[in-house]
Amino acid sequence: MVNKTEITPATWGVRSSFHSLVALLVASVVVAVLSLARDGSRFRPLPDDGASLQSAAGATTSCDLFSGRWVYNNASYPLYEEKQCTFVSDQVACEKFGRKDLGYRHWRWQPHGCDIPRFNATGLLERLRNKRMVYVGDSLNRGQWVSMICLVESTIPPNLKWISYRHNHSLIAFNAMEYNTTIEFYWAPMLVESNSDHPYNHRLPERVVRVQAIEKHARVWSDADILIFNSYLWWLRPEIKVLWGSFGSPDGIHKMEQAPRVYEMALNTWSDWLEVHINRSKTQVFFVSMSPTHDRAEDWGGLDGHNCYQETEPITREGYSGSRSRPELMRAVEAVIGRLRARGLGVRILNITQLSEYRKDAHPSIYKRQWHPLSREQLADPTSYADCFHWCLPGVSDVWNELLYAYILRNRSPC
Ligand SMILES: *[C@@H]1O[C@H](CO)[C@@H](O)[C@H](O)[C@H]1NC(C)=O
Ligand SMILES: *[C@@H]1O[C@H](CO)[C@@H](O)[C@H](O)[C@H]1NC(C)=O
Ligand SMILES: *[C@@H]1O[C@H](CO)[C@@H](O)[C@H](O)[C@H]1NC(C)=O
Ligand SMILES: *[C@@H]1O[C@H](CO)[C@@H](O)[C@H](O)[C@H]1NC(C)=O
Ligand SMILES: *[C@@H]1O[C@H](CO)[C@@H](O)[C@H](O)[C@H]1NC(C)=O
Ligand SMILES: *[C@@H]1O[C@H](CO)[C@@H](O)[C@H](O)[C@H]1NC(C)=O
């Protein structure tokens, strides 16, 4: 059932390059001369046990971790080197694929009014002892899973860690033997069943979901101790086909519906499952909010037709939001989670949207494995194939995990 695989970056890398989500897009290049705070001195590590987050003044307080600014800090960041991460995938290994400007790895997230606890891999693994942590979602969530493994794996000797695959490779697990811990990723880009559920071959022209069916996926992860969901990018189409019935059955009924409506239906199916099947005194549940894309340089004052390609600095305008972002989809997530909370199940939103909106510099753009050979026209115009939705590692997804870590430390008992 479990097939154990040697830890070779090649194995994981080649596989993961199959996954790239969508083919992108329009163009880029932009000379945005931005003056940014470059301060290495303000960083004050907190006591490792971060039971509460402390305000700058030292008083214990509740603080919005998601509202803040990026501070250049090449002394403390990155938290690991790309080359040292055995498992980094070719979708996010930007340095390996030729990126020369490496400033994107040096930014620290500074919330207004408090500090994030310093990431401590051993501390986290201790917390995860005898536990199962599962990321469920799309390639952005897989990027965050890879980031988490990169963050912890250097503390584990080579013979005590490995990657294993189950459920026809929909489930990939990082095993940390001495802790009896697994950190897993389950591919379900639309959470409910869809025609994109194959972990590698899922780029299909049409998107079909079985909007009421989640059990096939959910029984794989519903007993986990920590669950981290996401689902956003795959819904960015005007319409999605809904299947009433099952895949492969001749009597299924198909109906085109507005995508936001189908998204809501899928989230309801998801939340109904959680309400019934999640053990509230055991499992902590998180939902990662939408991950913004940077495919329209006009949005941040760049040139028409350009995108994230050749961007090297974050956006500094507080509250910046790209025109492609779809807040109404996040409102749907908030509504569903609000109703779940009223029914006694707490789901924490990791509100990474705003902080990631600033990071137009942090996408792979052209520095990743290209799955399909590029045409002469594409090569002549790099913006045409730049990936402005995934994130280079080390980078932004590490910060998402630092925020997740802050909540795992804080919630000693489950929410
Ligand atoms: C770190 O950044 C500072 C300020 O930008 C710069 O002066 C210094 O040379 C950098 N150090 C390294 C090791 O890159
Ligand atoms: C990290 O956590 C471990 C285990 O809780 C602890 O022994 C160690 O001192 C911590 N390291 C730092 C740098 O705080
Ligand atoms: C290892 O962890 C699993 C949960 O992930 C648990 O069921 C099992 O009892 C643990 N094994 C030991 C020896 O503690
Ligand atoms: C794996 O795929 C095969 C063939 O598609 C299917 O019969 C089997 O049930 C799948 N196994 C799991 C664990 O999903
Ligand atoms: C829920 O989890 C707690 C803590 O792990 C455990 O003691 C309890 O038996 C579980 N309840 C059910 C119904 O599985
Ligand atoms: C997420 O953060 C944004 C910007 O700070 C805010 O407008 C939004 O209400 C937050 N959402 C949640 C669910 O906290």
PDB file of C-alpha atoms in Angstrom, residues 47-212:
ATOM      1  CA  PRO A  47      10.928  33.343  23.573  1.00  0.00           C
ATOM      2  CA  ASP A  48      10.456  30.143  21.691  1.00  0.00           C
ATOM      3  CA  ASP A  49       7.323  29.039  23.415  1.00  0.00           C
ATOM      4  CA  GLY A  50       5.159  31.825  21.924  1.00  0.00           C
ATOM      5  CA  ALA A  51       2.134  30.824  24.011  1.00  0.00           C
ATOM      6  CA  SER A  52       0.904  34.261  23.354  1.00  0.00           C
ATOM      7  CA  LEU A  53       2.003  36.755  20.807  1.00  0.00           C
ATOM      8  CA  GLN A  54       3.543  39.771  22.350  1.00  0.00           C
ATOM      9  CA  SER A  55       3.082  43.314  21.331  1.00  0.00           C
ATOM     10  CA  ALA A  56       6.067  45.479  20.607  1.00  0.00           C
ATOM     11  CA  ALA A  57       5.594  46.968  24.058  1.00  0.00           C
ATOM     12  CA  GLY A  58       5.810  43.513  25.572  1.00  0.00           C
ATOM     13  CA  ALA A  59       2.224  43.285  26.751  1.00  0.00           C
ATOM     14  CA  THR A  60       0.260  40.198  25.850  1.00  0.00           C
ATOM     15  CA  THR A  61      -2.403  41.166  23.434  1.00  0.00           C
ATOM     16  CA  SER A  62      -4.309  39.937  20.486  1.00  0.00           C
ATOM     17  CA  CYS A  63      -2.700  41.254  17.371  1.00  0.00           C
ATOM     18  CA  ASP A  64      -3.621  40.955  13.707  1.00  0.00           C
ATOM     19  CA  LEU A  65      -0.688  38.948  12.403  1.00  0.00           C
ATOM     20  CA  PHE A  66      -1.821  39.505   8.841  1.00  0.00           C
ATOM     21  CA  SER A  67      -1.655  43.265   8.820  1.00  0.00           C
ATOM     22  CA  GLY A  68       1.893  44.537   8.550  1.00  0.00           C
ATOM     23  CA  ARG A  69       4.764  45.205   6.188  1.00  0.00           C
ATOM     24  CA  TRP A  70       7.741  43.457   4.628  1.00  0.00           C
ATOM     25  CA  VAL A  71      11.150  44.314   6.019  1.00  0.00           C
ATOM     26  CA  TYR A  72      14.346  43.455   4.150  1.00  0.00           C
ATOM     27  CA  ASN A  73      16.454  41.301   6.426  1.00  0.00           C
ATOM     28  CA  ASN A  74      19.314  39.364   4.918  1.00  0.00           C
ATOM     29  CA  ALA A  75      20.686  38.457   8.346  1.00  0.00           C
ATOM     30  CA  SER A  76      17.811  36.182   9.410  1.00  0.00           C
ATOM     31  CA  TYR A  77      16.285  35.221   6.059  1.00  0.00           C
ATOM     32  CA  PRO A  78      16.064  32.906   4.225  1.00  0.00           C
ATOM     33  CA  LEU A  79      15.321  30.318   6.913  1.00  0.00           C
ATOM     34  CA  TYR A  80      17.028  27.619   4.779  1.00  0.00           C
ATOM     35  CA  GLU A  81      18.907  27.403   1.499  1.00  0.00           C
ATOM     36  CA  GLU A  82      17.199  26.073  -1.596  1.00  0.00           C
ATOM     37  CA  LYS A  83      20.073  23.667  -2.248  1.00  0.00           C
ATOM     38  CA  GLN A  84      19.799  22.225   1.255  1.00  0.00           C
ATOM     39  CA  CYS A  85      16.164  21.314   0.824  1.00  0.00           C
ATOM     40  CA  THR A  86      16.189  17.756  -0.452  1.00  0.00           C
ATOM     41  CA  PHE A  87      12.561  17.879  -1.404  1.00  0.00           C
ATOM     42  CA  VAL A  88      12.206  21.231  -3.107  1.00  0.00           C
ATOM     43  CA  SER A  89      10.189  20.817  -6.294  1.00  0.00           C
ATOM     44  CA  ASP A  90      11.142  22.090  -9.718  1.00  0.00           C
ATOM     45  CA  GLN A  91       8.049  24.237  -9.762  1.00  0.00           C
ATOM     46  CA  VAL A  92       9.420  26.495  -7.037  1.00  0.00           C
ATOM     47  CA  ALA A  93      13.215  26.019  -7.183  1.00  0.00           C
ATOM     48  CA  CYS A  94      13.876  29.381  -8.787  1.00  0.00           C
ATOM     49  CA  GLU A  95      17.604  29.601  -8.128  1.00  0.00           C
ATOM     50  CA  LYS A  96      18.171  26.158  -9.605  1.00  0.00           C
ATOM     51  CA  PHE A  97      16.424  27.293 -12.770  1.00  0.00           C
ATOM     52  CA  GLY A  98      18.543  30.344 -13.226  1.00  0.00           C
ATOM     53  CA  ARG A  99      17.114  33.161 -11.154  1.00  0.00           C
ATOM     54  CA  LYS A 100      19.997  35.502 -10.367  1.00  0.00           C
ATOM     55  CA  ASP A 101      18.321  38.245  -8.331  1.00  0.00           C
ATOM     56  CA  LEU A 102      17.898  36.510  -4.992  1.00  0.00           C
ATOM     57  CA  GLY A 103      16.525  39.390  -2.953  1.00  0.00           C
ATOM     58  CA  TYR A 104      13.075  37.742  -2.799  1.00  0.00           C
ATOM     59  CA  ARG A 105      14.433  35.334  -0.187  1.00  0.00           C
ATOM     60  CA  HIS A 106      15.402  38.016   2.303  1.00  0.00           C
ATOM     61  CA  TRP A 107      12.114  39.554   3.361  1.00  0.00           C
ATOM     62  CA  ARG A 108      10.662  39.194   6.818  1.00  0.00           C
ATOM     63  CA  TRP A 109       6.988  39.796   7.598  1.00  0.00           C
ATOM     64  CA  GLN A 110       6.522  42.342  10.361  1.00  0.00           C
ATOM     65  CA  PRO A 111       2.952  42.573  11.705  1.00  0.00           C
ATOM     66  CA  HIS A 112       1.973  46.002  12.987  1.00  0.00           C
ATOM     67  CA  GLY A 113       2.125  45.874  16.743  1.00  0.00           C
ATOM     68  CA  CYS A 114       3.643  42.470  17.454  1.00  0.00           C
ATOM     69  CA  ASP A 115       6.265  39.983  16.334  1.00  0.00           C
ATOM     70  CA  ILE A 116       5.862  36.488  14.919  1.00  0.00           C
ATOM     71  CA  PRO A 117       7.475  33.812  17.109  1.00  0.00           C
ATOM     72  CA  ARG A 118      10.778  32.673  15.711  1.00  0.00           C
ATOM     73  CA  PHE A 119      10.422  29.440  13.764  1.00  0.00           C
ATOM     74  CA  ASN A 120      11.924  26.494  15.613  1.00  0.00           C
ATOM     75  CA  ALA A 121      11.895  23.239  13.643  1.00  0.00           C
ATOM     76  CA  THR A 122      12.670  21.017  16.634  1.00  0.00           C
ATOM     77  CA  GLY A 123      10.008  22.772  18.660  1.00  0.00           C
ATOM     78  CA  LEU A 124       7.444  22.179  15.933  1.00  0.00           C
ATOM     79  CA  LEU A 125       8.391  18.526  15.471  1.00  0.00           C
ATOM     80  CA  GLU A 126       8.080  18.032  19.229  1.00  0.00           C
ATOM     81  CA  ARG A 127       4.621  19.510  19.010  1.00  0.00           C
ATOM     82  CA  LEU A 128       3.791  17.164  16.128  1.00  0.00           C
ATOM     83  CA  ARG A 129       5.085  14.026  17.841  1.00  0.00           C
ATOM     84  CA  ASN A 130       2.776  11.047  17.131  1.00  0.00           C
ATOM     85  CA  LYS A 131       0.665  13.311  14.963  1.00  0.00           C
ATOM     86  CA  ARG A 132      -0.419  13.624  11.399  1.00  0.00           C
ATOM     87  CA  MET A 133      -0.535  17.006   9.686  1.00  0.00           C
ATOM     88  CA  VAL A 134      -2.199  17.105   6.260  1.00  0.00           C
ATOM     89  CA  TYR A 135      -2.317  19.896   3.693  1.00  0.00           C
ATOM     90  CA  VAL A 136      -5.294  19.433   1.349  1.00  0.00           C
ATOM     91  CA  GLY A 137      -5.759  21.436  -1.822  1.00  0.00           C
ATOM     92  CA  ASP A 138      -4.032  22.620  -4.997  1.00  0.00           C
ATOM     93  CA  SER A 139      -0.473  23.354  -6.123  1.00  0.00           C
ATOM     94  CA  LEU A 140      -0.263  26.503  -3.990  1.00  0.00           C
ATOM     95  CA  ASN A 141      -0.999  24.404  -0.951  1.00  0.00           C
ATOM     96  CA  ARG A 142       1.522  21.847  -2.176  1.00  0.00           C
ATOM     97  CA  GLY A 143       4.067  24.673  -2.345  1.00  0.00           C
ATOM     98  CA  GLN A 144       3.312  25.470   1.272  1.00  0.00           C
ATOM     99  CA  TRP A 145       3.728  21.796   2.161  1.00  0.00           C
ATOM    100  CA  VAL A 146       7.121  21.706   0.425  1.00  0.00           C
ATOM    101  CA  SER A 147       8.074  24.850   2.310  1.00  0.00           C
ATOM    102  CA  MET A 148       7.174  23.225   5.629  1.00  0.00           C
ATOM    103  CA  ILE A 149       9.319  20.215   4.814  1.00  0.00           C
ATOM    104  CA  CYS A 150      12.217  22.467   3.828  1.00  0.00           C
ATOM    105  CA  LEU A 151      11.784  24.287   7.136  1.00  0.00           C
ATOM    106  CA  VAL A 152      11.976  21.158   9.271  1.00  0.00           C
ATOM    107  CA  GLU A 153      13.996  18.584   7.372  1.00  0.00           C
ATOM    108  CA  SER A 154      17.495  19.897   8.006  1.00  0.00           C
ATOM    109  CA  THR A 155      17.103  19.026  11.691  1.00  0.00           C
ATOM    110  CA  ILE A 156      16.499  15.345  10.847  1.00  0.00           C
ATOM    111  CA  PRO A 157      19.323  12.948   9.897  1.00  0.00           C
ATOM    112  CA  PRO A 158      18.992  11.491   6.355  1.00  0.00           C
ATOM    113  CA  ASN A 159      18.171   7.930   7.399  1.00  0.00           C
ATOM    114  CA  LEU A 160      15.281   9.038   9.611  1.00  0.00           C
ATOM    115  CA  LYS A 161      13.181  10.780   6.975  1.00  0.00           C
ATOM    116  CA  TRP A 162      11.602   9.764   3.713  1.00  0.00           C
ATOM    117  CA  ILE A 163       8.784  10.486   1.306  1.00  0.00           C
ATOM    118  CA  SER A 164       6.006   7.961   0.701  1.00  0.00           C
ATOM    119  CA  TYR A 165       3.056   7.862  -1.669  1.00  0.00           C
ATOM    120  CA  ARG A 166      -0.415   6.456  -1.135  1.00  0.00           C
ATOM    121  CA  HIS A 167      -3.816   6.596  -2.794  1.00  0.00           C
ATOM    122  CA  ASN A 168      -2.371   6.478  -6.274  1.00  0.00           C
ATOM    123  CA  HIS A 169      -0.026   9.323  -5.431  1.00  0.00           C
ATOM    124  CA  SER A 170      -2.821  11.704  -4.478  1.00  0.00           C
ATOM    125  CA  LEU A 171      -1.328  11.545  -0.991  1.00  0.00           C
ATOM    126  CA  ILE A 172       2.357  12.325  -0.489  1.00  0.00           C
ATOM    127  CA  ALA A 173       3.778  12.063   2.996  1.00  0.00           C
ATOM    128  CA  PHE A 174       6.989  13.292   4.533  1.00  0.00           C
ATOM    129  CA  ASN A 175       7.841  10.907   7.366  1.00  0.00           C
ATOM    130  CA  ALA A 176       9.941  11.975  10.324  1.00  0.00           C
ATOM    131  CA  MET A 177      10.652   8.660  11.956  1.00  0.00           C
ATOM    132  CA  GLU A 178      12.053   9.601  15.340  1.00  0.00           C
ATOM    133  CA  TYR A 179       8.998  11.777  15.989  1.00  0.00           C
ATOM    134  CA  ASN A 180       6.479   9.339  14.470  1.00  0.00           C
ATOM    135  CA  THR A 181       5.228  12.352  12.565  1.00  0.00           C
ATOM    136  CA  THR A 182       3.949  12.694   9.043  1.00  0.00           C
ATOM    137  CA  ILE A 183       3.509  15.945   7.164  1.00  0.00           C
ATOM    138  CA  GLU A 184       1.354  15.132   4.162  1.00  0.00           C
ATOM    139  CA  PHE A 185      -0.118  16.680   1.076  1.00  0.00           C
ATOM    140  CA  TYR A 186      -3.349  15.481  -0.506  1.00  0.00           C
ATOM    141  CA  TRP A 187      -4.181  16.650  -4.020  1.00  0.00           C
ATOM    142  CA  ALA A 188      -7.811  17.874  -4.230  1.00  0.00           C
ATOM    143  CA  PRO A 189      -7.705  21.223  -6.015  1.00  0.00           C
ATOM    144  CA  MET A 190     -11.441  21.783  -5.707  1.00  0.00           C
ATOM    145  CA  LEU A 191     -11.833  19.973  -2.369  1.00  0.00           C
ATOM    146  CA  VAL A 192     -14.857  18.056  -3.667  1.00  0.00           C
ATOM    147  CA  GLU A 193     -14.503  15.424  -6.400  1.00  0.00           C
ATOM    148  CA  SER A 194     -13.638  16.810  -9.793  1.00  0.00           C
ATOM    149  CA  ASN A 195     -12.246  15.734 -13.143  1.00  0.00           C
ATOM    150  CA  SER A 196      -8.951  17.324 -12.011  1.00  0.00           C
ATOM    151  CA  ASP A 197      -8.357  14.890  -9.177  1.00  0.00           C
ATOM    152  CA  HIS A 198      -5.563  12.993 -10.903  1.00  0.00           C
ATOM    153  CA  PRO A 199      -2.395  14.108  -9.122  1.00  0.00           C
ATOM    154  CA  TYR A 200      -0.449  14.612 -12.393  1.00  0.00           C
ATOM    155  CA  ASN A 201      -2.802  14.576 -15.359  1.00  0.00           C
ATOM    156  CA  HIS A 202      -5.310  17.229 -14.510  1.00  0.00           C
ATOM    157  CA  ARG A 203      -4.968  19.927 -17.097  1.00  0.00           C
ATOM    158  CA  LEU A 204      -8.221  19.477 -18.899  1.00  0.00           C
ATOM    159  CA  PRO A 205     -10.000  22.010 -21.048  1.00  0.00           C
ATOM    160  CA  GLU A 206     -13.225  21.695 -19.139  1.00  0.00           C
ATOM    161  CA  ARG A 207     -13.730  21.670 -15.398  1.00  0.00           C
ATOM    162  CA  VAL A 208     -16.331  19.303 -13.980  1.00  0.00           C
ATOM    163  CA  VAL A 209     -17.109  18.914 -10.280  1.00  0.00           C
ATOM    164  CA  ARG A 210     -19.280  16.498  -8.362  1.00  0.00           C
ATOM    165  CA  VAL A 211     -20.236  19.193  -6.001  1.00  0.00           C
ATOM    166  CA  GLN A 212     -21.883  17.018  -3.376  1.00  0.00           C
TER     167      GLN A 212
END
